[in-house]
Coordinates of C-alpha atoms in Angstrom, one line a residue:
Chain A
M1 CA 0.0 0.0 0.0
P2 CA 1.5 3.4 -1.0
P3 CA 2.0 5.7 1.9
K4 CA -0.4 8.7 2.1
I5 CA -1.5 11.5 4.3
A6 CA -4.5 10.1 6.2
R7 CA -5.3 13.1 8.3
L8 CA -4.3 16.7 8.8
Y9 CA -5.1 18.6 12.0
L10 CA -4.7 22.4 12.3
D11 CA -5.6 24.6 15.2
N12 CA -5.2 28.4 15.4
Y13 CA -3.8 28.7 11.9
R14 CA -5.2 31.4 9.6
C15 CA -8.9 30.5 9.3
F16 CA -8.6 27.1 11.0
V17 CA -9.5 26.3 14.5
N18 CA -9.6 22.7 15.8
F19 CA -9.9 21.6 12.2
E20 CA -9.4 18.1 10.8
L21 CA -9.1 17.0 7.2
R22 CA -9.0 13.3 6.0
P23 CA -7.8 13.3 2.3
E24 CA -8.1 10.2 0.1
A25 CA -5.6 8.9 -2.4
R26 CA -6.9 11.5 -4.7
S27 CA -8.8 14.5 -3.3
L28 CA -10.1 17.7 -4.6
L29 CA -10.5 20.7 -2.3
V30 CA -13.2 23.1 -3.3
G31 CA -15.0 26.0 -1.6
Y32 CA -15.7 29.7 -1.9
N33 CA -12.8 32.1 -2.1
G34 CA -11.2 32.6 1.3
A35 CA -12.4 29.2 2.6
G36 CA -8.9 28.1 3.3
K37 CA -8.1 25.7 0.5
S38 CA -4.7 27.2 -0.3
S39 CA -3.9 27.6 3.4
I40 CA -3.9 23.8 3.7
L41 CA -1.2 23.6 1.1
D42 CA 0.6 26.5 2.7
L43 CA 0.7 24.6 6.0
L44 CA 2.3 21.6 4.3
S45 CA 4.8 24.0 2.7
S46 CA 5.6 25.5 6.1
I47 CA 6.1 22.1 7.8
Q48 CA 8.3 21.1 4.9
D49 CA 10.3 24.3 5.3
L50 CA 10.8 23.6 9.0
V51 CA 11.5 19.9 8.9
V52 CA 13.2 19.5 5.6
W53 CA 14.7 22.8 4.6
N54 CA 15.7 23.9 8.1
K55 CA 14.0 27.2 8.1
E56 CA 13.5 29.0 11.4
V57 CA 10.1 28.5 12.8
T58 CA 9.4 32.3 12.8
E59 CA 10.0 32.3 9.0
A60 CA 8.0 29.1 8.4
F61 CA 5.1 30.2 10.7
P62 CA 5.0 34.0 10.7
A63 CA 2.9 35.8 13.3
D64 CA 0.3 36.6 10.7
T65 CA -0.6 32.9 10.4
V66 CA -2.1 33.0 13.9
A67 CA -5.9 32.8 13.6
R68 CA -7.8 36.0 14.5
F69 CA -10.7 34.0 16.2
T70 CA -8.9 33.0 19.3
S71 CA -6.8 34.6 22.0
S72 CA -4.4 31.7 22.1
T73 CA -0.8 32.2 20.8
D74 CA -0.2 28.4 20.4
Q75 CA -0.7 26.8 17.0
R76 CA -1.1 23.0 16.9
F77 CA -0.6 20.8 13.9
E78 CA -0.7 17.0 13.2
I79 CA -0.1 15.0 10.1
D80 CA -1.0 11.3 10.2
I81 CA 0.7 9.2 7.5
E82 CA -0.6 5.8 6.7
S83 CA 2.1 3.4 5.6
D84 CA 2.9 -0.3 5.5
A85 CA 4.9 0.1 8.8
G86 CA 1.9 1.6 10.5
M87 CA 0.4 5.1 11.2
Y88 CA 3.1 7.8 11.6
R89 CA 2.1 11.0 13.4
Y90 CA 4.0 14.2 13.2
A91 CA 2.8 16.6 15.8
L92 CA 4.0 20.2 16.3
V93 CA 3.1 23.0 18.7
V94 CA 4.4 26.5 17.8
T95 CA 4.1 29.3 20.4
H96 CA 4.1 32.9 19.2
D97 CA 5.2 36.1 20.8
L98 CA 2.9 38.3 18.7
E99 CA 4.4 41.6 19.9
R100 CA 7.9 40.7 18.9
E101 CA 6.7 38.7 15.9
E102 CA 8.8 35.7 17.0
A103 CA 7.9 32.1 17.3
V104 CA 9.4 29.0 19.0
I105 CA 8.7 25.3 18.9
A106 CA 7.0 24.4 22.1
S107 CA 6.9 20.7 21.3
E108 CA 7.5 18.4 18.3
E109 CA 6.9 14.7 18.2
V110 CA 7.1 11.8 15.8
T111 CA 5.3 8.5 16.7
L112 CA 4.6 5.3 14.9
D113 CA 1.3 3.6 16.0
G114 CA 1.5 5.8 19.1
K115 CA 5.0 4.7 20.1
P116 CA 7.7 7.4 20.2
L117 CA 10.4 7.9 17.6
Y118 CA 11.4 11.5 18.4
R119 CA 10.3 14.1 20.9
F120 CA 11.3 17.7 21.5
A121 CA 9.9 19.5 24.5
N122 CA 11.3 22.0 27.1
K123 CA 14.1 22.8 24.7
E124 CA 15.4 19.2 24.8
V125 CA 15.5 16.5 22.2
Q126 CA 14.9 12.8 22.9
L127 CA 15.6 10.4 20.1
Y128 CA 14.3 6.9 20.1
R129 CA 15.7 4.0 18.1
D130 CA 13.5 2.1 15.6
D131 CA 12.5 -0.2 18.4
H132 CA 11.2 2.8 20.3
T133 CA 13.8 2.6 23.1
P134 CA 15.4 5.9 24.1
D135 CA 18.8 6.6 22.5
R136 CA 21.0 8.0 25.2
S137 CA 20.0 11.0 27.4
P138 CA 18.0 14.0 26.1
F139 CA 20.1 16.9 24.9
A140 CA 19.5 20.6 24.5
F141 CA 18.5 22.1 21.2
S142 CA 17.2 25.5 20.0
P143 CA 13.5 25.9 19.9
R144 CA 13.8 28.1 16.8
R145 CA 14.4 25.2 14.4
S146 CA 13.4 21.6 14.1
F147 CA 16.1 19.2 15.1
L148 CA 14.6 16.8 12.5
A149 CA 16.1 19.0 9.7
S150 CA 19.6 18.2 11.1
L151 CA 19.0 14.6 11.9
E152 CA 21.9 12.5 10.6
P153 CA 20.9 9.3 8.8
K154 CA 21.8 6.4 11.1
P155 CA 20.8 2.7 10.9
S156 CA 19.0 3.0 14.3
F157 CA 16.8 5.9 13.2
T158 CA 15.5 4.7 9.9
K159 CA 11.8 5.2 10.9
V160 CA 12.1 8.8 11.9
A161 CA 14.3 9.4 8.8
W162 CA 11.5 7.8 6.7
L163 CA 9.0 10.4 7.9
R164 CA 11.4 13.2 7.0
S165 CA 11.9 11.7 3.6
F166 CA 8.1 11.4 3.1
L167 CA 7.8 15.1 3.9
H168 CA 10.7 15.9 1.6
D169 CA 9.0 14.3 -1.3
I170 CA 5.7 16.2 -1.0
W171 CA 5.5 18.5 -4.0
I172 CA 3.4 21.6 -3.6
L173 CA 2.9 23.8 -6.6
R174 CA 0.9 26.9 -7.4
L175 CA 2.1 27.7 -10.9
D176 CA 2.5 31.3 -12.0
P177 CA 3.5 31.3 -15.6
S178 CA 4.1 35.1 -15.6
R179 CA 7.1 34.5 -13.3
M180 CA 8.6 31.8 -15.5
V181 CA 11.7 33.0 -17.4
A182 CA 13.7 31.3 -20.2
L183 CA 17.1 32.0 -18.7
S184 CA 18.4 29.1 -16.6
R185 CA 21.0 29.0 -13.9
A186 CA 23.1 25.9 -13.3
D187 CA 22.9 26.4 -9.5
N188 CA 19.1 26.9 -9.2
G189 CA 17.6 23.8 -10.7
V190 CA 17.7 20.8 -8.4
F191 CA 14.3 21.7 -7.0
L192 CA 11.4 23.3 -8.8
A193 CA 10.2 26.4 -7.0
R194 CA 6.6 26.2 -5.8
D195 CA 5.4 28.8 -8.4
G196 CA 7.5 27.1 -11.2
S197 CA 9.5 30.3 -11.7
N198 CA 12.8 28.5 -12.0
F199 CA 11.3 25.9 -14.5
A200 CA 14.0 26.7 -17.1
S201 CA 16.8 25.9 -14.5
W202 CA 15.0 22.8 -13.3
C203 CA 14.5 21.7 -16.9
R204 CA 18.2 22.2 -17.6
W205 CA 18.9 20.0 -14.6
L206 CA 16.4 17.4 -15.9
L207 CA 18.0 17.5 -19.3
Q208 CA 21.3 16.6 -17.8
E209 CA 20.2 14.2 -15.0
E210 CA 16.9 12.7 -16.1
P211 CA 16.5 13.2 -19.9
D212 CA 14.1 10.2 -20.0
S213 CA 11.5 12.2 -18.1
L214 CA 11.5 14.9 -20.7
E215 CA 11.4 12.3 -23.5
R216 CA 8.3 10.8 -21.9
A217 CA 6.6 14.2 -21.7
R218 CA 7.4 14.9 -25.4
E219 CA 4.6 12.9 -27.0
P220 CA 1.7 14.0 -24.8
L221 CA 3.0 17.6 -25.1
G222 CA 2.9 17.2 -28.9
E223 CA -0.8 16.3 -28.6
V224 CA -1.7 19.2 -26.4
I225 CA 0.4 22.0 -27.9
T226 CA 0.0 22.3 -31.7
G227 CA 3.4 21.9 -33.4
F228 CA 5.4 21.3 -30.2
L229 CA 8.5 19.1 -30.9
H230 CA 10.7 19.3 -27.8
L231 CA 12.5 21.4 -25.2
R232 CA 16.2 22.1 -25.1
A233 CA 18.7 24.3 -23.3
Q234 CA 20.4 26.6 -25.8
T235 CA 23.7 28.3 -25.1
A236 CA 23.4 32.1 -25.3
G237 CA 26.8 33.6 -24.5
R238 CA 27.7 32.4 -21.0
A239 CA 24.1 31.5 -20.1
K240 CA 21.7 28.9 -21.2
V241 CA 18.1 29.6 -22.3
L242 CA 15.3 27.1 -22.4
V243 CA 13.7 27.0 -25.8
A244 CA 10.8 25.1 -27.2
K245 CA 11.1 23.8 -30.7
F246 CA 8.1 23.9 -32.9
G247 CA 7.3 22.6 -36.4
Y248 CA 4.5 22.4 -38.9
P249 CA 3.9 20.2 -42.0
G250 CA 6.0 21.5 -44.9
G251 CA 7.6 24.3 -42.8
K252 CA 11.0 24.8 -41.3
P253 CA 11.1 24.0 -37.5
Y254 CA 11.7 27.0 -35.4
D255 CA 12.7 27.8 -31.8
L256 CA 10.8 30.0 -29.2
D257 CA 12.3 31.1 -26.0
F258 CA 10.3 29.6 -23.1
D259 CA 9.2 33.0 -21.9
L260 CA 7.7 33.9 -25.3
L261 CA 5.2 31.1 -25.0
S262 CA 1.7 31.8 -23.9
D263 CA 0.8 31.4 -20.2
G264 CA -1.3 28.4 -21.2
Q265 CA 1.5 26.8 -23.1
K266 CA 4.0 27.3 -20.3
T267 CA 1.6 25.8 -17.8
L268 CA 0.9 22.8 -19.9
I269 CA 4.6 22.2 -20.5
V270 CA 5.3 22.4 -16.7
L271 CA 2.3 20.1 -15.9
Y272 CA 3.2 17.4 -18.3
V273 CA 6.9 17.5 -17.4
L274 CA 5.9 17.2 -13.8
L275 CA 3.7 14.2 -14.5
H276 CA 6.5 12.4 -16.3
S277 CA 9.2 13.2 -13.8
V278 CA 8.1 14.3 -10.4
L279 CA 5.2 12.0 -10.0
R280 CA 7.5 9.1 -10.2
R281 CA 9.2 10.0 -7.0
A282 CA 6.7 12.2 -5.2
T283 CA 4.8 10.9 -2.2
V284 CA 2.2 13.6 -2.5
L285 CA 1.5 16.0 -5.3
C286 CA -0.4 19.1 -4.3
L287 CA -1.5 21.3 -7.2
D288 CA -3.3 24.6 -6.5
E289 CA -5.6 25.4 -9.4
P290 CA -3.5 23.6 -12.1
D291 CA -6.3 24.3 -14.6
N292 CA -5.7 28.1 -14.5
F293 CA -4.6 29.2 -18.0
V294 CA -5.4 25.8 -19.5
S295 CA -8.1 25.6 -22.2
I296 CA -11.2 23.6 -21.3
R297 CA -10.4 20.8 -23.7
E298 CA -7.1 20.1 -22.1
I299 CA -8.3 19.8 -18.5
Q300 CA -9.7 16.3 -18.6
P301 CA -6.9 14.7 -20.6
F302 CA -4.5 16.2 -18.0
L303 CA -6.6 14.8 -15.2
V304 CA -6.7 11.4 -16.8
S305 CA -2.9 11.3 -17.3
L306 CA -2.5 12.5 -13.7
S307 CA -4.8 9.7 -12.5
D308 CA -3.1 7.0 -14.7
I309 CA 0.4 7.9 -13.5
A310 CA -0.7 8.3 -9.9
D311 CA -2.3 4.9 -10.1
E312 CA 1.0 3.5 -11.4
T313 CA 3.2 5.2 -8.8
G314 CA 0.9 5.3 -5.8
T315 CA 1.4 9.0 -5.5
Q316 CA -1.3 10.8 -3.4
V317 CA -2.8 13.7 -5.2
L318 CA -4.4 16.8 -3.6
L319 CA -5.9 19.3 -6.0
I320 CA -7.5 22.6 -5.5
S321 CA -9.8 23.8 -8.3
H322 CA -12.8 25.9 -9.2
S323 CA -13.2 24.2 -12.6
G324 CA -16.4 22.4 -13.4
E325 CA -14.3 20.0 -15.5
V326 CA -12.2 19.0 -12.5
I327 CA -15.2 18.8 -10.1
D328 CA -17.3 16.6 -12.4
Y329 CA -14.4 14.3 -13.3
L330 CA -13.6 13.6 -9.7
G331 CA -17.1 13.7 -8.4
A332 CA -18.6 14.0 -4.9
S333 CA -16.8 10.9 -3.6
E334 CA -13.4 12.5 -4.0
T335 CA -14.3 16.1 -3.3
I336 CA -14.0 17.9 0.0
V337 CA -15.8 21.2 0.5
L338 CA -14.3 23.8 2.8
E339 CA -16.6 26.5 4.0
R340 CA -16.7 29.3 6.5
P341 CA -20.3 29.7 7.7
D342 CA -20.9 33.3 8.8
G343 CA -17.3 34.2 8.0
G344 CA -16.0 32.3 11.0
H345 CA -13.4 29.6 11.0
T346 CA -13.3 26.9 8.3
R347 CA -15.0 23.6 8.5
V348 CA -15.5 20.7 6.2
G349 CA -18.9 21.1 4.6
S350 CA -21.4 18.5 3.6
L351 CA -21.5 17.6 -0.1
S352 CA -24.3 15.8 -2.0
A353 CA -24.4 15.1 -5.7
G354 CA -28.1 15.0 -5.3
D355 CA -30.6 12.9 -7.2
G356 CA -31.5 15.5 -9.9
P357 CA -30.2 15.9 -13.4
L358 CA -27.6 18.6 -12.5
R359 CA -23.9 17.9 -12.6
L360 CA -22.1 18.4 -9.3
S361 CA -20.4 21.6 -10.6
E362 CA -23.8 23.0 -11.6
R363 CA -25.2 22.2 -8.2
M364 CA -22.2 23.9 -6.6
A365 CA -22.6 27.0 -8.8
R366 CA -26.1 27.3 -7.5
G367 CA -25.1 26.6 -3.9
W368 CA -27.2 23.5 -3.9
H369 CA -24.4 21.1 -3.1
A370 CA -24.9 20.8 0.7
A371 CA -26.5 17.6 1.9
S372 CA -29.8 18.1 3.6
Chain B
M1 CA 0.5 17.0 -33.9
P2 CA -2.5 18.6 -32.2
R3 CA -4.8 16.4 -30.1
P4 CA -7.3 14.7 -32.3
E5 CA -11.0 15.1 -31.7
V6 CA -12.5 12.9 -29.0
R7 CA -13.5 9.6 -30.6
I8 CA -15.0 7.7 -27.8
V9 CA -17.2 8.9 -24.9
V10 CA -17.3 6.6 -21.9
L11 CA -20.3 6.9 -19.6
Y12 CA -19.9 5.2 -16.2
E13 CA -20.8 5.3 -12.6
D14 CA -18.1 5.9 -10.1
R15 CA -14.4 5.7 -9.0
A16 CA -14.2 1.9 -9.3
H17 CA -15.5 2.1 -12.8
D18 CA -13.2 5.0 -13.6
S19 CA -10.0 3.2 -12.6
F20 CA -11.0 0.1 -14.5
L21 CA -12.2 1.8 -17.6
R22 CA -9.3 4.2 -18.0
K23 CA -7.0 1.2 -18.3
L24 CA -9.4 -0.9 -20.4
V25 CA -9.8 1.7 -23.1
K26 CA -6.0 2.0 -23.2
K27 CA -5.7 -1.7 -23.5
L28 CA -8.2 -1.7 -26.3
H29 CA -6.4 1.2 -28.0
L30 CA -9.6 3.3 -27.9
D31 CA -8.3 6.8 -27.9
P32 CA -8.8 9.7 -27.4
V33 CA -11.6 9.3 -24.9
R34 CA -13.9 11.6 -23.0
F35 CA -14.9 10.3 -19.6
E36 CA -18.3 11.1 -18.1
K37 CA -18.6 10.0 -14.5
C38 CA -22.3 9.9 -13.6
R39 CA -22.0 9.0 -9.9
D40 CA -24.4 6.0 -10.0
S41 CA -26.6 3.8 -12.2
T42 CA -29.4 6.4 -12.0
G43 CA -27.0 9.0 -13.3
V44 CA -25.9 6.8 -16.2
L45 CA -29.5 6.1 -17.2
R46 CA -30.3 9.8 -17.0
S47 CA -27.4 10.7 -19.3
L48 CA -28.1 8.1 -21.9
G49 CA -30.5 10.0 -24.1
R50 CA -28.4 13.2 -24.1
E51 CA -25.2 11.3 -25.0
I52 CA -26.8 9.2 -27.8
D53 CA -28.5 12.3 -29.3
A54 CA -25.1 14.0 -29.2
L55 CA -23.4 11.0 -30.9
R56 CA -26.1 10.8 -33.6
A57 CA -25.9 14.5 -34.2
E58 CA -22.3 13.9 -35.3
K59 CA -23.0 10.8 -37.3
H60 CA -21.2 12.2 -40.3
Q61 CA -18.1 11.4 -38.2
K62 CA -18.2 7.6 -38.6
N63 CA -15.4 7.0 -36.0
L64 CA -17.2 8.3 -33.0
G65 CA -18.5 5.9 -30.4
L66 CA -20.1 5.6 -27.0
V67 CA -19.3 3.1 -24.3
I68 CA -21.9 2.8 -21.5
C69 CA -20.8 1.0 -18.4
I70 CA -23.4 0.3 -15.7
D71 CA -23.5 -2.4 -13.0
A72 CA -26.2 -5.0 -13.4
D73 CA -27.0 -4.9 -9.7
E74 CA -30.1 -6.7 -8.6
K75 CA -31.6 -6.5 -12.1
G76 CA -29.1 -9.1 -13.4
L77 CA -27.3 -8.9 -16.7
S78 CA -30.3 -9.5 -19.0
G79 CA -32.6 -7.3 -16.9
R80 CA -30.1 -4.3 -17.0
V81 CA -29.5 -4.7 -20.7
A82 CA -33.2 -4.7 -21.3
E83 CA -33.6 -1.6 -19.2
L84 CA -30.8 0.1 -21.1
S85 CA -32.4 -0.8 -24.4
K86 CA -35.8 0.4 -23.3
R87 CA -34.3 3.6 -21.9
I88 CA -32.4 4.4 -25.1
A89 CA -35.6 3.8 -27.2
S90 CA -37.6 6.2 -25.0
D91 CA -35.0 8.9 -24.2
A92 CA -33.1 9.3 -27.5
R93 CA -34.8 11.4 -30.1
D94 CA -34.2 8.8 -32.9
G95 CA -35.1 5.8 -30.8
A96 CA -33.5 2.4 -30.2
R97 CA -29.9 1.4 -30.9
T98 CA -29.4 0.0 -34.3
E99 CA -27.0 -2.8 -35.3
D100 CA -24.5 -0.5 -37.1
E101 CA -24.2 2.1 -34.3
R102 CA -21.0 2.2 -32.4
I103 CA -22.6 2.0 -29.0
A104 CA -21.4 -0.6 -26.5
L105 CA -23.3 -1.6 -23.4
V106 CA -20.9 -2.9 -20.7
V107 CA -22.8 -4.4 -17.8
P108 CA -20.6 -6.1 -15.1
A109 CA -22.7 -8.5 -13.0
L110 CA -23.3 -8.2 -10.2
E111 CA -21.0 -5.2 -10.2
I112 CA -17.6 -4.1 -11.4
E113 CA -16.2 -5.4 -8.0
N114 CA -17.0 -8.9 -9.3
W115 CA -14.8 -8.3 -12.4
Y116 CA -12.0 -7.0 -10.3
V117 CA -12.1 -10.1 -8.0
H118 CA -12.4 -12.4 -11.0
L119 CA -9.4 -10.9 -12.8
C120 CA -7.1 -10.3 -9.8
F121 CA -7.8 -13.5 -7.9
P122 CA -7.6 -16.6 -10.2
G123 CA -8.2 -18.7 -7.1
A124 CA -11.6 -17.1 -6.7
R125 CA -12.8 -18.2 -10.1
P126 CA -15.4 -18.9 -11.2
I127 CA -17.0 -15.9 -9.4
D128 CA -20.6 -15.8 -8.6
E129 CA -22.4 -13.1 -10.6
T130 CA -25.2 -12.9 -8.1
R131 CA -22.9 -12.4 -5.1
D132 CA -22.0 -9.0 -3.6
Y133 CA -18.2 -9.1 -3.4
K134 CA -17.9 -5.7 -1.6
P135 CA -17.7 -7.3 1.8
S136 CA -15.3 -10.0 0.6
A137 CA -11.7 -10.1 1.8
E138 CA -10.5 -10.0 -1.8
W139 CA -12.3 -6.8 -2.6
R140 CA -11.3 -5.2 0.7
E141 CA -7.7 -5.8 -0.2
L142 CA -8.2 -4.5 -3.7
V143 CA -10.0 -1.3 -2.7
K144 CA -7.1 -0.2 -0.6
D145 CA -5.2 0.7 -3.8
L146 CA -7.6 0.8 -6.7
G147 CA -4.9 2.0 -9.1
A148 CA -2.8 -1.1 -8.4
A149 CA -6.0 -3.3 -8.6
S150 CA -7.0 -2.0 -12.0
R151 CA -3.4 -2.5 -13.2
R152 CA -3.6 -6.1 -12.0
A153 CA -7.0 -6.6 -13.6
M154 CA -5.8 -5.3 -17.0
E155 CA -2.8 -7.6 -16.9
A156 CA -5.3 -10.5 -16.6
W157 CA -7.8 -9.1 -19.1
Q158 CA -7.7 -11.3 -22.2
S159 CA -9.0 -10.3 -25.6
T160 CA -10.7 -13.7 -26.0
A161 CA -12.9 -15.3 -23.4
D162 CA -11.7 -17.8 -20.9
R163 CA -14.0 -20.6 -19.9
T164 CA -14.2 -19.2 -16.3
D165 CA -15.1 -15.7 -17.4
P166 CA -18.4 -14.5 -16.1
A167 CA -21.1 -14.2 -18.6
S168 CA -21.3 -10.4 -18.3
M169 CA -17.6 -10.2 -19.2
V170 CA -18.0 -12.4 -22.2
Q171 CA -20.9 -10.2 -23.4
A172 CA -18.9 -7.0 -22.7
R173 CA -16.2 -8.2 -25.0
T174 CA -18.7 -8.7 -27.8
E175 CA -20.2 -5.2 -27.1
L176 CA -16.8 -3.5 -27.0
A177 CA -16.0 -5.0 -30.5
R178 CA -18.8 -2.6 -31.8
V179 CA -16.7 0.5 -31.0
R180 CA -13.3 -0.7 -32.1

């Protein structure tokens, strides 16, 4: 069974108070603007920044992420991850000093089926071996960062290291084609930025390290973008520029710098390259409105390709979308509605596809989607 | 090369159908396809007339086709097929399905779950087409990872009938030949 996020718990974070979400292997988050859909992905980004990328907790969880509804300055988060080894839980409590705009980690814990693997509390770290026995005495550590980000891989800590690796391989993307440039940098391409802005650099890295993934994306891209032939990194002086080669019957093939493509073309290229590269190693792929900029005819073929590859790889998929195409393809059984009744904090709303002739998207457009 | 026009529309019920049919149409080289999830059997029945009218309105394009997948449920294979035929005759503007139309009726009995179990668990063959396999240990294992289950099912899907194949699967193969 592929591992997946089985539960997310958020308390006192933006519009979430004592909130729980249970995503499926493939889940679509929908809801009115401001209902908190993107904030769910932001939380995953923040935890990844803290635990994987070693950012300070004040940077990962700035003071403005504290909910306005409560007087508490403590934020609580839990991520449950279902795996063959059992149910992992990552639990974090962040305490804010709102006046000084500083935050510290009050506690941080990793358990497997309720048994400890790692614990940070009172500014002390206690590590546990894979058999859950304590590893030497607790030691002092700064509450400003997560010790997990500095954990050295050792044979006795494979389980806690697995959790960090799972978090590392969560891909969270909110593509912004207007920020994507053609110029690539050799030192900026190992990881794709969450807005896709360094796609050219990342693609250059892929061309060198994983050319097969670009090759796999070539044929489907040829089907969705008229005349598209392939991508390549072209030398321009001391720099390299990502160019897309196009051709048409009877004509001479020509190159276009990546930033000269339309927003829709850029988005499609990034999405299909993602499908054929990232999805093969991602644990969870989170896409915030991937259908933006994409023509209606291309949405379902992308979803079908995404579903096919996710089926093959076992990657969990979390989507955010307002598109009727996405809503109707996934349907009520895989859709989670977020709502904020009376403008208060977010809750999971009820969703009914109803018995009438309307599609789910049409019901939602009319506000008739709530179960009675 | 730009994406060709949609050639086959697939009308079906739910996630279990979706996972199975996505792989089946690939295996049968039916492409490109438009998938229309209808939530349940009522949704499929309700959409029939509209989809058949749409198909017939484009009949100058000879290569278009429609695959309708709906569980037999308690109606049984022949009962559900009869219901579908009756519904097409009443709901579609030009009436009943004709022999030359590329419209396939795929009716797993009792449900698609029976087909998954049949294909993925050779030891469970022959499966009982009147039995509800949803509570079975086999289905409970498969449903944990539908993607993997449908992959396994397609590896076992044969183009010609096996003697243990359930009658609904044998009939589905004949039906699918209409749109190929």
